[in-house]
Amino acid sequence: MTNAHSHPPVELELRPWSQDDFWVLGRTNTPEMTDHLGGPEDEAQLAARLLRYLTIDGDAGRMYTVRSRPDGEVVGSIGFWSRNWQGEDIYETGWGVLPEFQGRGIAALAARALIREAARLGSRAHLHAFPAVDHPASNAVCRKAGFTLLGECRFEYPKGTFIRSNDWVVDLPSAG
Ligand SMILES: CC(C)(COP(=O)(O)OP(=O)(O)OC[C@H]1O[C@@H](n2cnc3c(N)ncnc32)[C@H](O)[C@@H]1OP(=O)(O)O)[C@@H](O)C(=O)NCCC(=O)NCCS
């Protein structure tokens, strides 16, 4: 997959998260990168996050680094995980692109690849994203990646904090 922005075309791959990728969590745990995500996490929260990223698998979901090809350089992260939403078992997705690679269409391309991965690996019919209503970039990523806006919702993130989010959904065609 390649982007169609003014920057040189980028080809991406999603690579399942590995132990060596801990440093990526450090890069995405800055005030700038977590502005819409409740702010930076402490060491214990990051360690717990790494463990979740390394162990989530199969029908439960999967986490990936986003890498440019063919050099394999990390440009961001993305993934999908299961949750219950309004009585339905669904997948949720979330993404981050390192600041020096933002604005090139990478998040939207990665989200399209993630949709294919969730359809290939998972059993659930719908993938949702819940960007804050005041997060234009992430809402634009949903639109560009082919999600449909269902409307506004009250969304808990991080735990104990409720924000106004948009509920975006895309159908996951069964791979079979
Ligand atoms: C959200 C994020 C992933 C976008 O990554 P990106 O690779 O720069 O996004 P893209 O280049 O694919 O841009 C997608 C669209 O958002 C738009 N956009 C980007 N930044 C924007 C901004 N600050 N305000 C308005 N629109 C913006 C782009 O113009 C583009 O739309 P267009 O092609 O129609 O012009 C990135 O900003 C990020 O990692 N933020 C921190 C982590 C985060 O908030 N993650 C999302 C949690 S829900």
Short mmCIF file of C-alpha atoms and ligand atoms in Angstrom, two decimals:
data_model
loop_
_atom_site.label_atom_id
_atom_site.label_comp_id
_atom_site.label_asym_id
_atom_site.label_seq_id
_atom_site.Cartn_x
_atom_site.Cartn_y
_atom_site.Cartn_z
CA MET A 1 0.00 0.00 0.00
CA THR A 2 1.23 3.52 -0.80
CA ASN A 3 0.10 7.03 0.11
CA ALA A 4 -1.03 9.70 -2.33
CA HIS A 5 0.20 12.80 -0.47
CA SER A 6 2.72 15.44 -1.58
CA HIS A 7 5.51 13.59 0.27
CA PRO A 8 7.34 10.83 -1.57
CA PRO A 9 5.11 7.74 -1.64
CA VAL A 10 5.46 5.55 1.42
CA GLU A 11 4.90 1.83 1.40
CA LEU A 12 3.85 0.41 4.76
CA GLU A 13 3.70 -2.88 6.56
CA LEU A 14 2.07 -3.80 9.86
CA ARG A 15 4.39 -5.96 11.96
CA PRO A 16 3.10 -7.73 15.11
CA TRP A 17 4.49 -6.08 18.25
CA SER A 18 7.71 -7.57 19.68
CA GLN A 19 9.77 -7.18 22.86
CA ASP A 20 12.25 -5.02 20.91
CA ASP A 21 9.57 -2.39 20.28
CA PHE A 22 9.37 -1.10 23.89
CA TRP A 23 11.12 2.12 22.85
CA VAL A 24 8.16 2.91 20.56
CA LEU A 25 5.94 3.18 23.63
CA GLY A 26 8.36 5.81 24.97
CA ARG A 27 8.03 7.80 21.74
CA THR A 28 4.22 7.66 21.81
CA ASN A 29 4.01 8.47 25.54
CA THR A 30 4.79 12.19 25.24
CA PRO A 31 2.39 15.05 26.13
CA GLU A 32 2.06 15.83 22.40
CA MET A 33 1.17 12.26 21.42
CA THR A 34 -1.22 11.69 24.34
CA ASP A 35 -3.01 15.04 24.22
CA HIS A 36 -6.31 13.31 23.33
CA LEU A 37 -5.58 10.16 25.31
CA GLY A 38 -5.49 11.35 28.90
CA GLY A 39 -1.78 12.33 29.02
CA PRO A 40 1.43 10.31 29.47
CA GLU A 41 1.38 7.06 31.45
CA ASP A 42 3.79 6.21 34.27
CA GLU A 43 6.41 3.40 34.14
CA ALA A 44 4.11 0.77 35.63
CA GLN A 45 1.32 1.61 33.17
CA LEU A 46 3.77 1.41 30.26
CA ALA A 47 5.08 -1.97 31.43
CA ALA A 48 1.49 -3.24 31.66
CA ARG A 49 0.77 -1.84 28.21
CA LEU A 50 3.81 -3.63 26.74
CA LEU A 51 2.67 -6.91 28.28
CA ARG A 52 -0.82 -6.46 26.78
CA TYR A 53 0.67 -5.62 23.37
CA LEU A 54 2.88 -8.72 23.45
CA THR A 55 0.24 -11.17 24.61
CA ILE A 56 -2.95 -10.13 22.81
CA ASP A 57 -3.47 -12.54 19.93
CA GLY A 58 -5.90 -14.44 17.79
CA ASP A 59 -9.56 -13.59 18.15
CA ALA A 60 -8.84 -11.18 21.04
CA GLY A 61 -7.01 -8.79 18.70
CA ARG A 62 -3.45 -7.84 17.81
CA MET A 63 -1.06 -4.87 18.15
CA TYR A 64 1.41 -3.81 15.45
CA THR A 65 4.18 -1.40 14.74
CA VAL A 66 3.65 0.47 11.47
CA ARG A 67 6.83 0.34 9.37
CA SER A 68 7.92 1.87 6.12
CA ARG A 69 9.11 -0.51 3.43
CA PRO A 70 11.54 -1.75 2.47
CA ASP A 71 13.75 -0.37 5.30
CA GLY A 72 11.50 -1.51 8.17
CA GLU A 73 11.73 1.86 9.97
CA VAL A 74 9.06 2.31 12.65
CA VAL A 75 6.71 5.20 11.81
CA GLY A 76 3.89 4.47 14.26
CA SER A 77 1.68 1.89 15.92
CA ILE A 78 -1.83 0.54 15.46
CA GLY A 79 -3.93 -2.38 16.60
CA PHE A 80 -7.32 -3.84 17.33
CA TRP A 81 -8.78 -5.37 20.48
CA SER A 82 -12.12 -6.73 21.58
CA ARG A 83 -14.71 -5.03 23.71
CA ASN A 84 -18.42 -5.03 24.29
CA TRP A 85 -20.14 -1.95 22.94
CA GLN A 86 -23.86 -1.35 23.41
CA GLY A 87 -24.49 -5.07 23.80
CA GLU A 88 -22.39 -6.23 20.82
CA ASP A 89 -18.97 -7.90 20.86
CA ILE A 90 -16.91 -5.68 18.56
CA TYR A 91 -13.31 -4.74 17.82
CA GLU A 92 -11.95 -1.30 18.63
CA THR A 93 -8.94 0.26 16.96
CA GLY A 94 -6.52 3.06 17.83
CA TRP A 95 -3.41 4.49 16.14
CA GLY A 96 -0.44 6.78 16.55
CA VAL A 97 2.07 8.13 14.03
CA LEU A 98 5.44 9.45 15.25
CA PRO A 99 5.54 13.28 14.94
CA GLU A 100 8.23 13.36 12.24
CA PHE A 101 6.07 11.15 9.99
CA GLN A 102 2.69 12.86 10.52
CA GLY A 103 0.81 14.63 7.72
CA ARG A 104 1.75 12.15 4.99
CA GLY A 105 -1.36 10.01 4.96
CA ILE A 106 0.34 7.25 6.96
CA ALA A 107 -2.38 6.83 9.61
CA ALA A 108 -5.14 6.48 7.01
CA LEU A 109 -3.11 3.92 5.03
CA ALA A 110 -2.28 1.99 8.20
CA ALA A 111 -5.95 2.01 9.23
CA ARG A 112 -6.93 0.47 5.88
CA ALA A 113 -4.33 -2.26 6.39
CA LEU A 114 -5.58 -2.80 9.94
CA ILE A 115 -9.14 -3.31 8.69
CA ARG A 116 -7.84 -6.12 6.45
CA GLU A 117 -5.94 -7.67 9.38
CA ALA A 118 -8.95 -7.56 11.71
CA ALA A 119 -11.10 -9.17 9.00
CA ARG A 120 -8.46 -11.84 8.38
CA LEU A 121 -7.75 -12.74 12.00
CA GLY A 122 -10.90 -11.97 13.94
CA SER A 123 -14.44 -13.26 14.12
CA ARG A 124 -16.31 -10.04 14.87
CA ALA A 125 -18.43 -8.22 12.34
CA HIS A 126 -17.60 -4.60 13.21
CA LEU A 127 -14.51 -2.50 13.89
CA HIS A 128 -15.12 0.78 15.73
CA ALA A 129 -12.96 3.83 16.45
CA PHE A 130 -13.81 6.41 19.10
CA PRO A 131 -11.77 9.58 18.50
CA ALA A 132 -12.60 12.59 20.66
CA VAL A 133 -14.94 15.00 18.87
CA ASP A 134 -12.26 17.73 19.16
CA HIS A 135 -9.54 15.60 17.49
CA PRO A 136 -9.79 16.59 13.80
CA ALA A 137 -6.80 14.52 12.62
CA SER A 138 -8.07 11.25 14.05
CA ASN A 139 -11.62 11.86 12.81
CA ALA A 140 -10.18 12.57 9.35
CA VAL A 141 -8.27 9.28 9.50
CA CYS A 142 -11.54 7.41 10.16
CA ARG A 143 -13.24 9.12 7.23
CA LYS A 144 -10.33 8.53 4.86
CA ALA A 145 -9.98 4.88 5.87
CA GLY A 146 -13.60 4.15 5.00
CA PHE A 147 -15.32 4.20 8.39
CA THR A 148 -18.92 5.46 8.69
CA LEU A 149 -19.80 8.00 11.36
CA LEU A 150 -22.62 6.71 13.58
CA GLY A 151 -22.73 9.80 15.80
CA GLU A 152 -21.49 11.19 19.08
CA CYS A 153 -21.17 9.11 22.22
CA ARG A 154 -19.95 9.34 25.79
CA PHE A 155 -16.78 7.27 25.90
CA GLU A 156 -14.67 6.20 28.90
CA TYR A 157 -10.93 6.75 28.31
CA PRO A 158 -8.77 6.44 30.23
CA LYS A 159 -10.67 4.45 32.86
CA GLY A 160 -12.74 6.75 35.04
CA THR A 161 -12.73 9.64 32.56
CA PHE A 162 -15.64 10.22 30.19
CA ILE A 163 -15.08 12.18 27.00
CA ARG A 164 -17.25 13.19 24.05
CA SER A 165 -16.23 10.94 21.20
CA ASN A 166 -17.41 10.10 17.74
CA ASP A 167 -18.43 6.51 17.12
CA TRP A 168 -17.08 5.38 13.72
CA VAL A 169 -17.64 1.87 12.35
CA VAL A 170 -16.58 -0.28 9.44
CA ASP A 171 -17.92 -3.72 8.50
CA LEU A 172 -15.41 -6.54 8.64
CA PRO A 173 -16.11 -8.92 5.81
CA SER A 174 -15.33 -12.46 6.79
CA ALA A 175 -12.08 -13.67 5.24
CA GLY A 176 -13.55 -17.10 4.65
C1 LIG B 1 -3.99 11.19 14.64
C2 LIG B 1 -2.69 10.80 13.95
C3 LIG B 1 -2.52 9.30 14.06
C4 LIG B 1 -2.78 11.20 12.45
O1 LIG B 1 -1.65 10.67 11.78
P1 LIG B 1 -1.19 11.16 10.33
O2 LIG B 1 -0.38 10.07 9.72
O3 LIG B 1 -0.59 12.50 10.46
O4 LIG B 1 -2.59 11.26 9.60
P2 LIG B 1 -2.78 11.36 8.04
O5 LIG B 1 -1.56 12.02 7.42
O6 LIG B 1 -3.25 10.04 7.53
O7 LIG B 1 -3.90 12.47 7.96
C5 LIG B 1 -5.24 12.15 8.00
C6 LIG B 1 -6.02 13.40 7.79
O8 LIG B 1 -5.99 14.19 8.98
C7 LIG B 1 -5.80 15.53 8.62
N1 LIG B 1 -5.09 16.16 9.71
C8 LIG B 1 -3.88 15.83 10.16
N2 LIG B 1 -3.57 16.62 11.22
C9 LIG B 1 -4.62 17.46 11.38
C10 LIG B 1 -4.92 18.50 12.29
N3 LIG B 1 -4.07 18.81 13.28
N4 LIG B 1 -6.07 19.15 12.17
C11 LIG B 1 -6.94 18.83 11.17
N5 LIG B 1 -6.74 17.83 10.31
C12 LIG B 1 -5.59 17.17 10.41
C13 LIG B 1 -4.97 15.49 7.39
O9 LIG B 1 -5.12 16.71 6.66
C14 LIG B 1 -5.53 14.30 6.66
O10 LIG B 1 -6.67 14.63 5.92
P3 LIG B 1 -6.55 15.02 4.36
O11 LIG B 1 -5.70 13.98 3.70
O12 LIG B 1 -7.98 15.02 3.95
O13 LIG B 1 -5.90 16.35 4.34
C15 LIG B 1 -1.47 11.54 14.55
O14 LIG B 1 -1.75 12.92 14.58
C16 LIG B 1 -1.12 11.05 15.94
O15 LIG B 1 -0.42 10.06 16.09
N6 LIG B 1 -1.59 11.75 17.00
C17 LIG B 1 -1.26 11.37 18.36
C18 LIG B 1 -1.89 10.05 18.79
C19 LIG B 1 -3.40 10.09 18.69
O16 LIG B 1 -4.03 11.08 19.04
N7 LIG B 1 -3.97 8.99 18.20
C20 LIG B 1 -5.39 8.88 17.97
C21 LIG B 1 -6.13 8.51 19.18
S1 LIG B 1 -7.90 8.36 18.82
#
